[in-house]
Short mmCIF file of N, CA and C in Angstrom, two decimals:
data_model
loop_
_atom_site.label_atom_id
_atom_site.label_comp_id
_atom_site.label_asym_id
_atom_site.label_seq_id
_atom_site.Cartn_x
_atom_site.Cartn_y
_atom_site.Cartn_z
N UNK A 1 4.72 -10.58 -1.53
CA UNK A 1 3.48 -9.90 -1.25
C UNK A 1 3.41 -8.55 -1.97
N UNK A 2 4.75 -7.74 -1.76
CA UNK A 2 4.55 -6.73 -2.76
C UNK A 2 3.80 -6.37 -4.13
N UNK A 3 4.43 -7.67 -5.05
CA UNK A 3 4.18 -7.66 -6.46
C UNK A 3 2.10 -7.93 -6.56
N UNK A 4 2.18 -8.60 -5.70
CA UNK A 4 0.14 -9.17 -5.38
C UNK A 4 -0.40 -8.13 -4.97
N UNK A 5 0.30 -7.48 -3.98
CA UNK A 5 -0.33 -5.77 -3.96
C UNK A 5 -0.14 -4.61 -4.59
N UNK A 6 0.93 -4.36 -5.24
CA UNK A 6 0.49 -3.57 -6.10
C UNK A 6 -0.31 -3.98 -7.35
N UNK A 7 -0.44 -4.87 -7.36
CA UNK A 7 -1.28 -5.55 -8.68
C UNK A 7 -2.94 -5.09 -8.06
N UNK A 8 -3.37 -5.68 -7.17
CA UNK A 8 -4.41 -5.24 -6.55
C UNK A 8 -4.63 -3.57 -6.69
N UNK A 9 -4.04 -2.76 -6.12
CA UNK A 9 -3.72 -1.05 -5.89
C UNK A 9 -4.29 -1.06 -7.57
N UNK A 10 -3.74 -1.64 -8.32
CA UNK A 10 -3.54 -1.21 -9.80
C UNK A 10 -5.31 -1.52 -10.40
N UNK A 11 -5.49 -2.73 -10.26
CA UNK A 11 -6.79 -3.46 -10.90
C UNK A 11 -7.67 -2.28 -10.33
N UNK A 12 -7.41 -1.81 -9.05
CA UNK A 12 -8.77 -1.06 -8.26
C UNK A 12 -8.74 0.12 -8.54
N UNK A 13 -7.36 0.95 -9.18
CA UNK A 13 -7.35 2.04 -9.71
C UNK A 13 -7.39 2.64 -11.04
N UNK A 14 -6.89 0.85 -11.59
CA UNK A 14 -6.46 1.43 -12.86
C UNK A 14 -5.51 2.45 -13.32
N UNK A 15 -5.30 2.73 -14.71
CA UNK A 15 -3.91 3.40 -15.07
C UNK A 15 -2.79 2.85 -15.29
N UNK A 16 -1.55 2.49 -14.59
CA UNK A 16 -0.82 2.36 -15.01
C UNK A 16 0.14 1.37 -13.61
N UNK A 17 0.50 0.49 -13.95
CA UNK A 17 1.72 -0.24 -12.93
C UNK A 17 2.89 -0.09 -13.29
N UNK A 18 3.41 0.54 -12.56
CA UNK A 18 4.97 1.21 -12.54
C UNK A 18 5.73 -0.07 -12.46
N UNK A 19 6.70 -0.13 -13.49
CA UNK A 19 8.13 -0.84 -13.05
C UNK A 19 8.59 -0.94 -11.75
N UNK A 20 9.17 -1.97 -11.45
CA UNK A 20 9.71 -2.18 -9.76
C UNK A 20 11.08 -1.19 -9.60
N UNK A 21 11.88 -0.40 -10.73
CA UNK A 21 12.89 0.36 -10.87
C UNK A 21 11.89 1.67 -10.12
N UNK A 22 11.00 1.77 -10.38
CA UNK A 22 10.27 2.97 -10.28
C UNK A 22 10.37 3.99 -8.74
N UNK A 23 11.15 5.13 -8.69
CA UNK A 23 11.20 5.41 -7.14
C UNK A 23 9.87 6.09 -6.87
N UNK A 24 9.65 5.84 -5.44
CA UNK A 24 8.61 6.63 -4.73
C UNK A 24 7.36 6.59 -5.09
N UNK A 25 7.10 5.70 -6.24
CA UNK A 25 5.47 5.26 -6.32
C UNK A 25 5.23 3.95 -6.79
N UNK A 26 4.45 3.07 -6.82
CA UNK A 26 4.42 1.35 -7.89
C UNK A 26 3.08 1.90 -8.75
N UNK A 27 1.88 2.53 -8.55
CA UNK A 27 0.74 2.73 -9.85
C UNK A 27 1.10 4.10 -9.75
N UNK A 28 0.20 4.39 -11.25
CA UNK A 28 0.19 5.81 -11.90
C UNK A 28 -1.47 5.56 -11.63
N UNK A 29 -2.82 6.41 -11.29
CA UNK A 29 -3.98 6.20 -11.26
C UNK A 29 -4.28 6.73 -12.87
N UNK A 30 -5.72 6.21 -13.32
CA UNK A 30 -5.74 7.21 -14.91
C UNK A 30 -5.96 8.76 -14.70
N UNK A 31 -6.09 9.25 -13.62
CA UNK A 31 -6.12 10.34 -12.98
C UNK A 31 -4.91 11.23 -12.72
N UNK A 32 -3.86 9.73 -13.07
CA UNK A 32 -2.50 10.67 -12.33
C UNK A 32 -2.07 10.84 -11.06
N UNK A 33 -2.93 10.45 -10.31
CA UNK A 33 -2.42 9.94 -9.26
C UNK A 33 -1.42 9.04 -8.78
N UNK A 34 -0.35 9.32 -8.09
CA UNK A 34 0.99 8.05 -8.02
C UNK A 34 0.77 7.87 -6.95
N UNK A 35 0.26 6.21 -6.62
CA UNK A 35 0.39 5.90 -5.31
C UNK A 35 1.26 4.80 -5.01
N UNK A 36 2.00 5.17 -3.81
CA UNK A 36 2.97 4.09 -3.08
C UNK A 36 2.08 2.98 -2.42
N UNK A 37 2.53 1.30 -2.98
CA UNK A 37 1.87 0.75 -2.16
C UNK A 37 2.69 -0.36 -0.91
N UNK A 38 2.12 0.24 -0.11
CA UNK A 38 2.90 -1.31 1.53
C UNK A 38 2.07 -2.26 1.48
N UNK A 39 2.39 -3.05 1.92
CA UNK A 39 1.65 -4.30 2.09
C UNK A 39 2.34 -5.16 3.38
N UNK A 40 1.77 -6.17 4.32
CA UNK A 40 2.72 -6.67 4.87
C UNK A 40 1.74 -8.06 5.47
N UNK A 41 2.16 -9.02 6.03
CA UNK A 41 1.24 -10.49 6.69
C UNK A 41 1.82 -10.05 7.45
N UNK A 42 0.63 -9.71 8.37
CA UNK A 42 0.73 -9.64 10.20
C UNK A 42 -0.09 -10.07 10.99
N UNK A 43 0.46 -11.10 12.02
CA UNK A 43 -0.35 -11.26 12.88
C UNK A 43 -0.77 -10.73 14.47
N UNK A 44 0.00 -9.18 14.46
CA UNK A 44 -0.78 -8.46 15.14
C UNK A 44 -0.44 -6.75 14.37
N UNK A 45 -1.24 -5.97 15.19
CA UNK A 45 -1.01 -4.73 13.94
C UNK A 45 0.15 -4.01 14.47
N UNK A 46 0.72 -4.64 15.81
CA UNK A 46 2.34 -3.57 15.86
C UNK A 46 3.45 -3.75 14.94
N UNK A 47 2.82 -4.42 13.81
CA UNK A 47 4.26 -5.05 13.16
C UNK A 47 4.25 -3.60 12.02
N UNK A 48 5.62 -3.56 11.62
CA UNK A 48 5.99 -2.12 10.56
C UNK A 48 5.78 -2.73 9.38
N UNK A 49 5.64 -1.90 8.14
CA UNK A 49 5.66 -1.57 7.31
C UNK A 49 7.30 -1.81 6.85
N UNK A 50 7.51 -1.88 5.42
CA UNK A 50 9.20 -1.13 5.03
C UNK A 50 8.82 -0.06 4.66
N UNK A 51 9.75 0.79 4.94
CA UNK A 51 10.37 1.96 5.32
C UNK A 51 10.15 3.15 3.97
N UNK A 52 9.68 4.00 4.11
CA UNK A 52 9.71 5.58 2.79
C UNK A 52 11.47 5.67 3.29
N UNK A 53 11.67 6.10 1.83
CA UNK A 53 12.77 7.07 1.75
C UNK A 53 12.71 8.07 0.89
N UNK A 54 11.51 7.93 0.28
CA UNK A 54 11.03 9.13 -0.75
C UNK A 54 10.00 9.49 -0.55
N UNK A 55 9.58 10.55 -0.83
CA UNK A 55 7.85 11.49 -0.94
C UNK A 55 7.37 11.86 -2.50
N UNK A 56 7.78 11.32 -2.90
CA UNK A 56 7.18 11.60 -4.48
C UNK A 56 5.88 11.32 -5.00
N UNK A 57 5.34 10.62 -3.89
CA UNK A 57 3.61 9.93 -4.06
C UNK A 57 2.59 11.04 -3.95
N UNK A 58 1.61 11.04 -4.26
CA UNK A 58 0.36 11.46 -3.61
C UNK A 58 -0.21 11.30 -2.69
N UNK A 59 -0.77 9.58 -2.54
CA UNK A 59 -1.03 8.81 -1.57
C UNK A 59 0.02 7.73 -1.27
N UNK A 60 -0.29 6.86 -0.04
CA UNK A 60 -0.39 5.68 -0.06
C UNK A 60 -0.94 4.94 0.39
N UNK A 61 -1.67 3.21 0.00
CA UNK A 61 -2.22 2.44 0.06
C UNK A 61 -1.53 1.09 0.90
N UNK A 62 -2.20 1.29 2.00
CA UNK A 62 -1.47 0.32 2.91
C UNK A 62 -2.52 -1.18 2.79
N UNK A 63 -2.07 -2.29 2.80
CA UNK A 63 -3.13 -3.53 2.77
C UNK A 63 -2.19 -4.36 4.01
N UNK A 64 -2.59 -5.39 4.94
CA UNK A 64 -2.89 -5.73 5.49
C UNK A 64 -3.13 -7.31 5.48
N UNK A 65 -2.43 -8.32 5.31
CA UNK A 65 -3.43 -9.69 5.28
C UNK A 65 -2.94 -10.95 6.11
N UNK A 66 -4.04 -11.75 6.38
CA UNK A 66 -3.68 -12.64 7.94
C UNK A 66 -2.35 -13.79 7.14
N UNK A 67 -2.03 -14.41 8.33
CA UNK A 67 -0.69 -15.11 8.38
C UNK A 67 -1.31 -16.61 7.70
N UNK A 68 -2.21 -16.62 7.60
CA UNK A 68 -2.82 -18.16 6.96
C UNK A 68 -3.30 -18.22 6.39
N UNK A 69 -4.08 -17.58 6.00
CA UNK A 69 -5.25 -17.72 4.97
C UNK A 69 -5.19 -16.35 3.69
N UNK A 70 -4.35 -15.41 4.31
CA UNK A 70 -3.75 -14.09 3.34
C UNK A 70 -5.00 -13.39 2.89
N UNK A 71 -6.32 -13.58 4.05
CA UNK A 71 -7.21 -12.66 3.74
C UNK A 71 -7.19 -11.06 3.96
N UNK A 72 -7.51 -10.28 3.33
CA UNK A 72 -6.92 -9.38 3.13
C UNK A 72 -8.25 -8.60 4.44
N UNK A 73 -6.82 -8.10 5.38
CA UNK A 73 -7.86 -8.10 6.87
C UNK A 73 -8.18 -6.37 6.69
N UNK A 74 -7.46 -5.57 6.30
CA UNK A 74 -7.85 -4.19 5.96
C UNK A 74 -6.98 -3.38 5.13
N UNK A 75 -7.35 -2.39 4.74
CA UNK A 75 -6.91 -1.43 3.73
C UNK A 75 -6.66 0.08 3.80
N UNK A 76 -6.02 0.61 4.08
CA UNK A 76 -6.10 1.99 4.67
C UNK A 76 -5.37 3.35 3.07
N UNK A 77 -6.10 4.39 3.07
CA UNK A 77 -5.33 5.07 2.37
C UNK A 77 -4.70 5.97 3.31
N UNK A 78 -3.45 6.72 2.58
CA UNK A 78 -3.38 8.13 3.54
C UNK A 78 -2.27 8.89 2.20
N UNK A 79 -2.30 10.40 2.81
CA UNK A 79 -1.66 10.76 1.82
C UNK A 79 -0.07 11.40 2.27
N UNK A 80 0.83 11.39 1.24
CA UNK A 80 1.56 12.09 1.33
C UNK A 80 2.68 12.72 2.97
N UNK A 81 1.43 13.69 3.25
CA UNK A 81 1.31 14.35 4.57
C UNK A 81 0.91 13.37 5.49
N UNK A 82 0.17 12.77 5.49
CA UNK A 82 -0.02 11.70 7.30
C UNK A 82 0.98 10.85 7.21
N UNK A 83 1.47 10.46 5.79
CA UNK A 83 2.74 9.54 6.06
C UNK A 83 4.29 10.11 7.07
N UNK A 84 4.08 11.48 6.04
CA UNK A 84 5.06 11.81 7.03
C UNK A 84 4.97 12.38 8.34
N UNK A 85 4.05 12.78 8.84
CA UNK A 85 3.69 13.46 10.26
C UNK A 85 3.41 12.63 11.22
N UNK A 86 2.97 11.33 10.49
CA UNK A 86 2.83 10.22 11.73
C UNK A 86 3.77 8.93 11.68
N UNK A 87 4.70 8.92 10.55
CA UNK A 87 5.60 7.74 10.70
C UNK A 87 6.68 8.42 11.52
N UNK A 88 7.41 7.45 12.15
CA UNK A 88 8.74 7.60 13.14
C UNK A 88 10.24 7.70 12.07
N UNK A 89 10.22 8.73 12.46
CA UNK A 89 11.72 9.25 11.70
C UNK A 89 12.97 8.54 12.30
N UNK A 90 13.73 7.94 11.47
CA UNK A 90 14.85 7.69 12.09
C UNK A 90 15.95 8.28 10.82
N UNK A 91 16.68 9.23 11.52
CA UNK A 91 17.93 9.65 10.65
C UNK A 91 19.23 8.72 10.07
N UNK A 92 19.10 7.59 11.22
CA UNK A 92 20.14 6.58 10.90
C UNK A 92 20.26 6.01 9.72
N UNK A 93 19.23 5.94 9.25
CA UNK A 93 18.66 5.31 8.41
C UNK A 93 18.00 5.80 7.17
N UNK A 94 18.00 7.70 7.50
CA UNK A 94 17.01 8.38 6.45
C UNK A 94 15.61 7.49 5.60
N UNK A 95 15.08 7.22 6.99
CA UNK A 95 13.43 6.68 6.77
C UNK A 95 12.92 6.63 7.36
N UNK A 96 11.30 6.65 7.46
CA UNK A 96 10.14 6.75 7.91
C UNK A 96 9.48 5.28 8.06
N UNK A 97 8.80 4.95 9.01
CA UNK A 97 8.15 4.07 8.90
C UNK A 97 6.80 4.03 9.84
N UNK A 98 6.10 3.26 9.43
CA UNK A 98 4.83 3.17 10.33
C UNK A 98 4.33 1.96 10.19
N UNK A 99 3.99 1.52 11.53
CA UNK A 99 2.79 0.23 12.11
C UNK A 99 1.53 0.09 11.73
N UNK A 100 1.13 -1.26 11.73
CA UNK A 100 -0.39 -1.15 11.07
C UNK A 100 -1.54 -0.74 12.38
N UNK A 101 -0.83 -0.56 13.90
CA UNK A 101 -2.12 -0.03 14.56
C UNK A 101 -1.60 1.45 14.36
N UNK A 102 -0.98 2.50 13.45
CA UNK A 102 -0.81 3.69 13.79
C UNK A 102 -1.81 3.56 12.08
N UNK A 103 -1.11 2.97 11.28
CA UNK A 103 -1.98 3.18 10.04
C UNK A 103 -3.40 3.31 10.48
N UNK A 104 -4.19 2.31 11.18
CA UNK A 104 -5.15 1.74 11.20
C UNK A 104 -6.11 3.64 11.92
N UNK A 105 -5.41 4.00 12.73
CA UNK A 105 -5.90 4.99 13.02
C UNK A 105 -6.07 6.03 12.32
N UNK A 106 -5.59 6.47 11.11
CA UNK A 106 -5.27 7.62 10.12
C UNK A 106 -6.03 7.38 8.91
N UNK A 107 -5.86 8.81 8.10
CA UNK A 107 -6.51 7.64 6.62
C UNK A 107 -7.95 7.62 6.55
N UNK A 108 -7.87 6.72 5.08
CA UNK A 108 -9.17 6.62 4.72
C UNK A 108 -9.56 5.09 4.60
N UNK A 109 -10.60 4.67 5.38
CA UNK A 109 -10.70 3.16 4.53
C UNK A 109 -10.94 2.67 3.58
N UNK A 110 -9.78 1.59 2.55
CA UNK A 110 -9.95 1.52 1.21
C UNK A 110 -10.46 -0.13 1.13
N UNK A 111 -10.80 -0.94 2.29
CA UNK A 111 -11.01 -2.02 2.33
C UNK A 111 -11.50 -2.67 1.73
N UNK A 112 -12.93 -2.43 1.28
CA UNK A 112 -14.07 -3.10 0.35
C UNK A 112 -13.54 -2.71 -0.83
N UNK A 113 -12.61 -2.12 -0.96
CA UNK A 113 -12.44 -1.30 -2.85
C UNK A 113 -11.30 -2.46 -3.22
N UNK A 114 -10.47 -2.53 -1.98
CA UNK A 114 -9.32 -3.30 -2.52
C UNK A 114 -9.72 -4.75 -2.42
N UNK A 115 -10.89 -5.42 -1.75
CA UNK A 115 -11.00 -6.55 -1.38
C UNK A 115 -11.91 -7.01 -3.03
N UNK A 116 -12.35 -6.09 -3.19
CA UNK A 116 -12.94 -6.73 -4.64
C UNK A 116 -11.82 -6.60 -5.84
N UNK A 117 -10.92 -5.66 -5.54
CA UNK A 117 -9.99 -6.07 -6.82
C UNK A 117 -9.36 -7.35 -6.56
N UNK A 118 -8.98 -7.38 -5.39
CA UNK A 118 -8.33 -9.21 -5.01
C UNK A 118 -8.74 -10.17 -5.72
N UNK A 119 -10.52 -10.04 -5.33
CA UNK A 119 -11.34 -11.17 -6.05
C UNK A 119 -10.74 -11.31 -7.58
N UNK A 120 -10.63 -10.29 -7.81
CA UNK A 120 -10.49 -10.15 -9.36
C UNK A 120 -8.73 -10.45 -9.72
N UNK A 121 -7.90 -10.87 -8.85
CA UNK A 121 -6.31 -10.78 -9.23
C UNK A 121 -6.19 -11.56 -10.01
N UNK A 122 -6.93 -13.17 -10.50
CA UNK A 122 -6.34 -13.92 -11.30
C UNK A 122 -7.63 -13.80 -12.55
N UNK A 123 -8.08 -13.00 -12.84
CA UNK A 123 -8.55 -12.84 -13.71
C UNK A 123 -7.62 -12.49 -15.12
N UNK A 124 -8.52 -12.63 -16.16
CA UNK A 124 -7.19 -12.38 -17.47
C UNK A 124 -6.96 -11.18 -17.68
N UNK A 125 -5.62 -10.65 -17.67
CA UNK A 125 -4.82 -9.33 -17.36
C UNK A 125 -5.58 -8.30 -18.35
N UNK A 126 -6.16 -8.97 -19.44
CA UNK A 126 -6.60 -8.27 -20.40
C UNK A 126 -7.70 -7.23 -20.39
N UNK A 127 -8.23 -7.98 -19.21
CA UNK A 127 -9.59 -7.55 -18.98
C UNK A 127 -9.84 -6.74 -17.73
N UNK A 128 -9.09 -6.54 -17.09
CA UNK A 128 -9.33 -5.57 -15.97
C UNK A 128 -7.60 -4.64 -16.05
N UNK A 129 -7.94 -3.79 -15.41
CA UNK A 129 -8.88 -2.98 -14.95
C UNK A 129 -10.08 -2.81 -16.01
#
């Protein structure tokens, strides 16, 4: 699911898709913007995210999609700062993480932006962004 979402993040932002070596962000925006993207199939929204261990982003772009049909049920941005002030710290582990009903509350909604790059994922690479 990762690799399908940041591909999405990318088509809708454009710029640049970071190598999977890449720490603390997967797109570059043409703006320059580096955003981290989560993604996860849940079928309710207490389920987590994997885990920050870095802050090197700007934003990040959380997506969301059902257990059967992988419709992409919502999209949330947030930046930087709400990641860290509202994910649960655990030191054990040196990481952060957050749920999709804590996402769901924060943020900006990126839903309709990311649901039309979807449309567009198997389109020819050439041509989008």
């Amino acid at each position: 699911m990762a690799d399908v979402s940041e591909r999405i993040v990318w088509i809708a932002r454009g710029g640049t898709l970071e190598p999977q070596s890449m720490k603390s962000h997967d797109v570059t925006s043409e703006a320059g913007q580096k955003i981290q993207v989560k993604a996860r199939i849940m079928k309710n929204p207490s389920g987590k995210f994997s885990q920050f261990r870095s802050f090197g982003f700007d934003t990040a772009v959380f997506l969301v999609f059902a257990p059967v049909t992988v419709e992409l049920l919502f999209a949330r941005e947030l930046t930087a700062d709400e990641v860290t002030s509202a994910g649960a710290r655990s030191e054990w582990v040196n990481a952060t993480t957050l749920t999709g009903a804590k996402v769901l509350t924060l943020g900006t909604d990126v839903t309709d932006e990311m649901r039309e790059a979807y449309r567009h994922l198997d389109a020819d690479p050439g041509a989008v962004p």
